[in-house]
Amino acid sequence: MSETVELGFEQARELALEAMHGRGFGEAEAEATVDALLAAERDGLPSHGLSRLPFYLDQAASGKVDAGAVPSVEIDGAVVRVDAGYGLAFPAVARGLEAGYECVARLGVAAVSIARSHHFGVAGAPVEAAARRGYLAMAFSNSPSALAPWGGSRPLFGTNPIAFACPRRGTDPLLLDLSLSKVARGKVMLAKKRGEPIPEGWALDVEGQPTTDPDAALAGSMVPAGDAKGAALALMVELLTAGLAGSHFGFQATSFFDAEGDPPGIGQLILLFDPGRFTPQFIEQAETLFAAMQDQPGVRLPGDRRYRLRREGGDQLTLPAALVAELEAHVAAGCS
Amino acid sequence: MSETVELGFEQARELALEAMHGRGFGEAEAEATVDALLAAERDGLPSHGLSRLPFYLDQAASGKVDAGAVPSVEIDGAVVRVDAGYGLAFPAVARGLEAGYECVARLGVAAVSIARSHHFGVAGAPVEAAARRGYLAMAFSNSPSALAPWGGSRPLFGTNPIAFACPRRGTDPLLLDLSLSKVARGKVMLAKKRGEPIPEGWALDVEGQPTTDPDAALAGSMVPAGDAKGAALALMVELLTAGLAGSHFGFQATSFFDAEGDPPGIGQLILLFDPGRFTPQFIEQAETLFAAMQDQPGVRLPGDRRYRLRREGGDQLTLPAALVAELEAHVAAGCS
């Protein structure tokens, strides 16, 4: 077992903010980022939590991320154009959502397109926030390539998450959050670390052939969820995100996990719908569908697990000691 | 082999229109429907072609479809509300698209929601039409229930197609058109007709257990594409279509294939995006992605097969003799 450290949420937040300020991030940008990462920790999604921060900080130090970037926003009709300016995604998403709310309240629909962006974080987070304001919301992001086009062997598309949230009467929104690979690439990395083979059906080697060798898989591509259909949806997401934003497609984007080279520069799209502008009985009618689902033993409403973990979590965070040390080193680097 | 009849497209069109007029459909409604069915025949999609017409006509005769319905359209901000009025979907889609074009030209985005509708036909058709006008387009429809929520056993969601089209420089749009069951339900019906088992992994019985028996499968549910992820997307499509339209969810919708009971009354959603309002270099940049795909042996751009069949098809249609006889009977019924 690796060594771990217990920190209170407030303490972890202060440390993370200090580390970001140390690397030149502005107040609003650091807060949007740290709060998103801590929300992922609370929701039981540590792979999208504070473990990401050292990569962001190293990238700020190397110039792969522009720590000084302040997102810009333009509203044009029902289109909200956000330029993340090669900074992190979280402040751009936060600014874009605010403009999107203004737009959807006026026109019933808004499309928030985020250009020159970075890792989206938990794709479900912005749609959940929008649903809590009463909007139906969809979100898409592309990411560095991991999926090959169907029939091919070289990855061109990211695992490209799709998230969706629907407001509910008097309770948490329904929340879907899925990526388009059959299994997360992180599971292959874990198998490699453990020296174990991976099950057949997860990944393809560089020739496009099924493989159980984690190294061959990491050099090759992940199998899309639903095979040809998942590959098609991943292509669609590339065009809706990087395409509409004029940003880097998956195959042009650099890694989120090292400090080398150009910024990832990917794109995101968030769609907001005001259900009351479509039909007055939306909320009431949606409950009939959720009731029919819950009437079946073994069915869980999407999002329920995340909300349960959020409610059950205490005020303490258990973090790897190495992570805390890295954050402290970034604080120190900022002071020098 | 069943007996077949060769008909010219024009001859088939006249016969189909006469049969529809005979059952009380108006001029515009009949033309929108017949032209959509013939386009499916040209594209090598006979399951969505003229074989559907006898069902529509029987339903008009029984009152399950309102042959006299004329779709109504309201534009409100970026929202286009279409009421198909329990008529067929095709005229509602055609009217909704026209209003959607007006809306997207003004605001950069339009959401066309179609209420109290019927079988969507080929989901790729409206998005292809929009892409030929320069718009990025997505379309969703729900349908009578065939998929169970993940973990459950009773079908609640339709196979719920998702279609997407993207305009291209000097050539046919990129075109995706997929449904959210792993395989089409029609394949199970075919196996039943032939007295053959189906492969494991296609369908579940009424207990939610895998089955290879076509009867058990038809009484049970189809396996979603991508398992839990496909089931989640099917739920999302229910909310975007029937939910926003205030129409019947899959589990409330009657069959497209008999003349019994209430109208199916399902919903559709078509989203239009003007890429030039998002980024000036959209078309040019998208070609870099398509070129990278085509650079890999074995990769076909989605939509290519459909366009090839359309171009290769002659002026003649080969139809089952029984189908032609049924259409002629509807013409005669209308004259009596």
XYZ file of C-alpha atoms in Angstrom, chain A:
336
model
C 0.000 0.000 0.000
C 1.232 3.509 -0.794
C 1.296 5.969 2.069
C -1.736 8.213 2.426
C -2.507 11.462 4.228
C -5.823 12.610 5.693
C -6.738 16.210 4.953
C -9.892 18.185 5.641
C -11.581 19.480 2.490
C -10.864 23.093 3.456
C -7.244 22.294 4.115
C -6.904 20.469 0.789
C -8.619 23.381 -0.958
C -6.205 25.910 0.540
C -3.188 23.809 -0.411
C -4.417 23.322 -3.985
C -5.246 27.028 -4.406
C -1.839 28.043 -3.074
C -0.128 25.639 -5.472
C -2.097 27.099 -8.399
C -1.377 30.684 -7.396
C 2.262 29.669 -7.074
C 2.198 28.619 -10.743
C 0.625 31.880 -11.857
C -3.068 30.994 -12.119
C -5.471 33.854 -11.315
C -7.925 33.782 -8.426
C -11.075 32.908 -10.401
C -9.269 30.362 -12.580
C -7.713 28.589 -9.593
C -11.025 28.492 -7.704
C -12.988 27.089 -10.669
C -10.343 24.380 -11.115
C -9.879 23.375 -7.484
C -13.599 23.335 -6.764
C -14.200 21.061 -9.782
C -11.433 18.678 -8.686
C -12.710 18.579 -5.094
C -16.258 17.945 -6.327
C -14.919 14.904 -8.213
C -13.279 13.667 -4.990
C -16.585 14.061 -3.115
C -18.403 12.117 -5.852
C -16.062 9.126 -5.626
C -14.269 9.949 -8.892
C -10.636 10.360 -7.709
C -9.272 9.751 -11.244
C -10.772 13.171 -12.086
C -9.879 14.704 -8.737
C -6.797 16.270 -7.167
C -4.516 13.656 -8.793
C -4.863 15.734 -11.966
C -3.511 18.906 -10.395
C 0.237 18.076 -10.468
C -0.076 17.510 -14.255
C -1.770 20.892 -14.679
C 0.884 22.576 -12.547
C 3.790 20.922 -14.382
C 2.169 21.978 -17.657
C 1.845 25.558 -16.402
C 5.534 25.465 -15.475
C 6.538 24.172 -18.939
C 4.156 26.488 -20.818
C 1.948 23.660 -22.140
C -0.881 25.350 -20.234
C -1.151 29.144 -20.151
C -1.659 29.845 -16.446
C -2.395 33.492 -17.250
C -5.217 32.732 -19.692
C -8.549 34.380 -18.892
C -11.423 32.873 -20.877
C -13.284 35.213 -23.213
C -16.995 34.865 -24.026
C -19.086 36.147 -26.952
C -22.844 35.641 -27.309
C -24.156 35.610 -30.895
C -27.794 34.533 -31.235
C -28.141 31.189 -29.475
C -24.403 30.548 -29.839
C -21.977 31.192 -26.974
C -18.376 31.183 -28.167
C -15.841 30.691 -25.385
C -12.092 30.870 -25.925
C -10.198 29.080 -23.160
C -7.005 30.550 -24.581
C -4.978 27.389 -23.888
C -5.686 27.712 -20.181
C -7.498 25.004 -18.215
C -11.074 24.063 -19.099
C -12.800 24.662 -15.751
C -12.822 28.477 -15.759
C -13.926 28.457 -19.424
C -16.766 26.046 -18.643
C -17.868 28.198 -15.684
C -17.862 31.422 -17.745
C -19.521 29.694 -20.708
C -22.310 28.269 -18.546
C -23.120 31.721 -17.114
C -23.487 33.117 -20.631
C -25.392 30.007 -21.681
C -27.960 30.526 -18.894
C -28.582 34.071 -20.153
C -29.003 32.783 -23.688
C -31.275 29.810 -22.911
C -33.527 31.968 -20.705
C -34.035 34.281 -23.693
C -34.217 31.821 -26.616
C -35.094 28.431 -25.092
C -31.883 26.855 -26.430
C -28.184 27.688 -26.115
C -25.054 26.097 -27.565
C -21.870 26.841 -25.631
C -18.772 26.032 -27.691
C -15.402 26.073 -25.918
C -12.249 26.499 -28.006
C -8.534 25.947 -27.285
C -9.413 24.060 -24.148
C -8.022 21.312 -21.942
C -9.282 18.289 -19.961
C -13.048 18.658 -19.386
C -12.927 16.996 -15.965
C -16.156 15.268 -14.938
C -18.421 15.824 -17.950
C -21.467 15.312 -15.749
C -20.629 18.319 -13.556
C -21.714 21.185 -15.852
C -24.884 19.384 -17.002
C -25.829 18.630 -13.402
C -25.354 22.316 -12.544
C -27.580 23.322 -15.484
C -30.256 20.784 -14.529
C -30.326 22.202 -10.995
C -31.346 25.483 -12.639
C -34.167 23.704 -14.475
C -32.497 23.100 -17.833
C -32.078 19.906 -19.808
C -28.389 19.781 -20.698
C -26.003 17.774 -22.851
C -22.220 18.077 -22.859
C -19.553 16.690 -25.136
C -15.759 16.892 -25.090
C -13.102 15.467 -27.309
C -9.801 14.264 -25.875
C -6.413 12.992 -27.091
C -6.883 10.095 -29.509
C -7.544 6.621 -28.106
C -10.153 5.148 -30.504
C -9.525 4.108 -34.115
C -12.140 4.748 -36.782
C -14.116 1.543 -37.358
C -12.157 -0.819 -39.621
C -8.913 1.058 -38.987
C -6.039 0.574 -36.581
C -4.625 3.988 -35.651
C -6.430 6.031 -32.968
C -7.892 9.310 -34.253
C -10.752 10.046 -31.846
C -10.708 10.573 -28.086
C -12.779 8.512 -25.673
C -15.037 11.573 -25.996
C -17.473 11.749 -23.084
C -21.179 12.438 -23.498
C -23.050 13.720 -20.446
C -26.737 14.494 -20.036
C -28.827 15.762 -17.156
C -32.547 16.213 -16.692
C -34.154 18.230 -13.907
C -36.495 16.325 -11.597
C -39.301 17.293 -9.259
C -37.939 17.812 -5.759
C -34.854 15.635 -6.084
C -31.412 15.398 -7.718
C -31.299 15.575 -11.522
C -31.111 12.413 -13.595
C -27.459 12.324 -14.668
C -25.714 10.305 -17.389
C -21.979 10.508 -17.885
C -20.285 8.033 -20.207
C -17.215 7.819 -22.387
C -17.159 6.090 -25.752
C -14.487 3.486 -25.082
C -15.752 0.122 -23.869
C -13.611 0.434 -20.740
C -11.562 3.362 -19.447
C -7.950 3.531 -20.630
C -6.965 3.892 -16.964
C -7.892 0.216 -16.453
C -5.266 -0.812 -19.019
C -2.682 1.404 -17.308
C -3.535 -0.256 -13.988
C -3.108 -3.756 -15.490
C 0.267 -2.719 -16.904
C 1.348 -1.423 -13.493
C 0.302 -4.720 -11.925
C 1.935 -6.791 -14.693
C -1.395 -8.460 -15.517
C -2.954 -9.224 -18.926
C -6.188 -7.442 -19.881
C -9.383 -9.286 -20.910
C -9.917 -9.764 -24.645
C -12.342 -7.204 -26.057
C -10.916 -4.151 -24.289
C -8.242 -3.052 -26.753
C -6.575 -3.523 -30.152
C -2.868 -3.550 -31.008
C -1.232 -1.277 -33.627
C -2.386 -3.663 -36.372
C -5.999 -3.314 -35.205
C -6.000 -6.883 -33.833
C -7.456 -7.827 -30.416
C -4.795 -7.989 -27.712
C -4.546 -8.966 -24.031
C -1.118 -7.329 -23.598
C -1.424 -3.943 -21.841
C 1.672 -2.548 -23.610
C 0.334 -3.534 -27.026
C -3.010 -2.012 -26.043
C -1.502 1.298 -24.953
C 0.448 1.471 -28.229
C -2.716 0.564 -30.146
C -6.287 1.675 -29.489
C -9.225 1.085 -27.178
C -12.318 -0.794 -28.392
C -15.274 1.614 -28.736
C -18.405 0.994 -26.628
C -20.895 -0.693 -28.950
C -18.143 -1.311 -31.529
C -18.931 0.467 -34.851
C -21.685 2.531 -33.205
C -19.382 3.866 -30.503
C -16.722 4.707 -33.084
C -19.361 6.613 -35.081
C -20.490 8.555 -32.002
C -16.861 9.390 -31.157
C -16.475 10.855 -34.669
C -19.683 12.851 -34.145
C -18.340 14.222 -30.858
C -15.061 15.282 -32.547
C -17.061 17.370 -35.049
C -19.431 18.859 -32.427
C -16.559 19.832 -30.100
C -13.209 20.492 -31.799
C -14.945 20.921 -35.169
C -17.386 23.671 -34.116
C -14.825 25.267 -31.796
C -12.091 25.344 -34.447
C -9.812 23.437 -32.092
C -7.633 20.321 -32.128
C -9.164 16.982 -33.065
C -8.167 14.012 -30.906
C -5.385 13.013 -33.274
C -3.911 16.543 -33.113
C -4.122 16.881 -29.331
C -1.186 16.311 -26.992
C -1.438 14.269 -23.786
C -3.102 15.523 -20.582
C -0.531 13.513 -18.636
C 2.826 15.065 -19.482
C 4.277 18.565 -19.746
C 5.726 18.147 -23.257
C 4.834 19.902 -26.480
C 1.964 22.152 -27.535
C -1.220 22.609 -25.489
C -3.880 19.890 -26.002
C -6.131 22.640 -27.395
C -9.262 20.474 -27.597
C -12.920 21.571 -27.708
C -16.181 21.175 -25.778
C -19.869 21.738 -26.508
C -22.611 22.232 -23.918
C -26.244 22.355 -25.072
C -28.944 23.841 -22.845
C -32.700 23.444 -23.349
C -35.437 25.169 -21.359
C -38.027 22.378 -21.150
C -40.863 24.805 -20.337
C -40.402 26.433 -23.750
C -40.998 23.046 -25.393
C -43.875 21.694 -23.315
C -45.478 22.850 -20.050
C -45.817 19.335 -18.600
C -42.189 18.270 -19.026
C -41.211 17.733 -15.378
C -44.425 15.946 -14.502
C -44.325 13.652 -17.522
C -40.640 12.761 -17.087
C -41.504 11.431 -13.629
C -43.784 8.814 -15.224
C -40.748 7.421 -17.067
C -38.556 7.439 -13.958
C -41.330 5.743 -11.975
C -41.635 3.016 -14.622
C -37.867 2.460 -14.400
C -37.818 2.313 -10.611
C -40.727 -0.104 -10.690
C -38.290 -2.765 -11.999
C -36.116 -4.586 -9.452
C -32.410 -4.082 -10.165
C -32.789 -0.758 -11.992
C -30.922 2.268 -10.671
C -31.499 5.759 -12.011
C -28.305 7.042 -13.644
C -26.488 9.410 -11.283
C -27.792 7.812 -8.086
C -24.465 6.252 -7.143
C -22.659 9.584 -7.491
C -25.207 11.396 -5.311
C -25.101 8.682 -2.682
C -21.297 8.858 -2.422
C -21.491 12.651 -2.263
C -23.946 12.535 0.635
C -22.126 9.765 2.492
C -18.686 11.347 2.217
C -17.331 13.031 5.352
C -15.275 16.192 5.688
C -11.996 14.319 5.292
C -10.078 13.387 2.144
C -7.629 10.494 1.956
C -4.894 11.453 -0.516
C -1.653 9.756 -1.570
C 1.219 11.257 0.431
C 3.180 11.682 -2.824
C 0.391 13.872 -4.248
C 0.359 16.139 -1.195
C 4.163 16.405 -1.384
C 3.971 17.357 -5.058
C 1.417 20.088 -4.342
C 3.608 21.394 -1.528
C 6.577 21.475 -3.897
C 4.557 23.600 -6.341
C 3.660 25.998 -3.528
C 7.345 26.262 -2.664
C 8.324 26.732 -6.340
C 5.861 29.615 -6.538
C 7.424 31.298 -3.521
C 10.971 31.120 -4.859
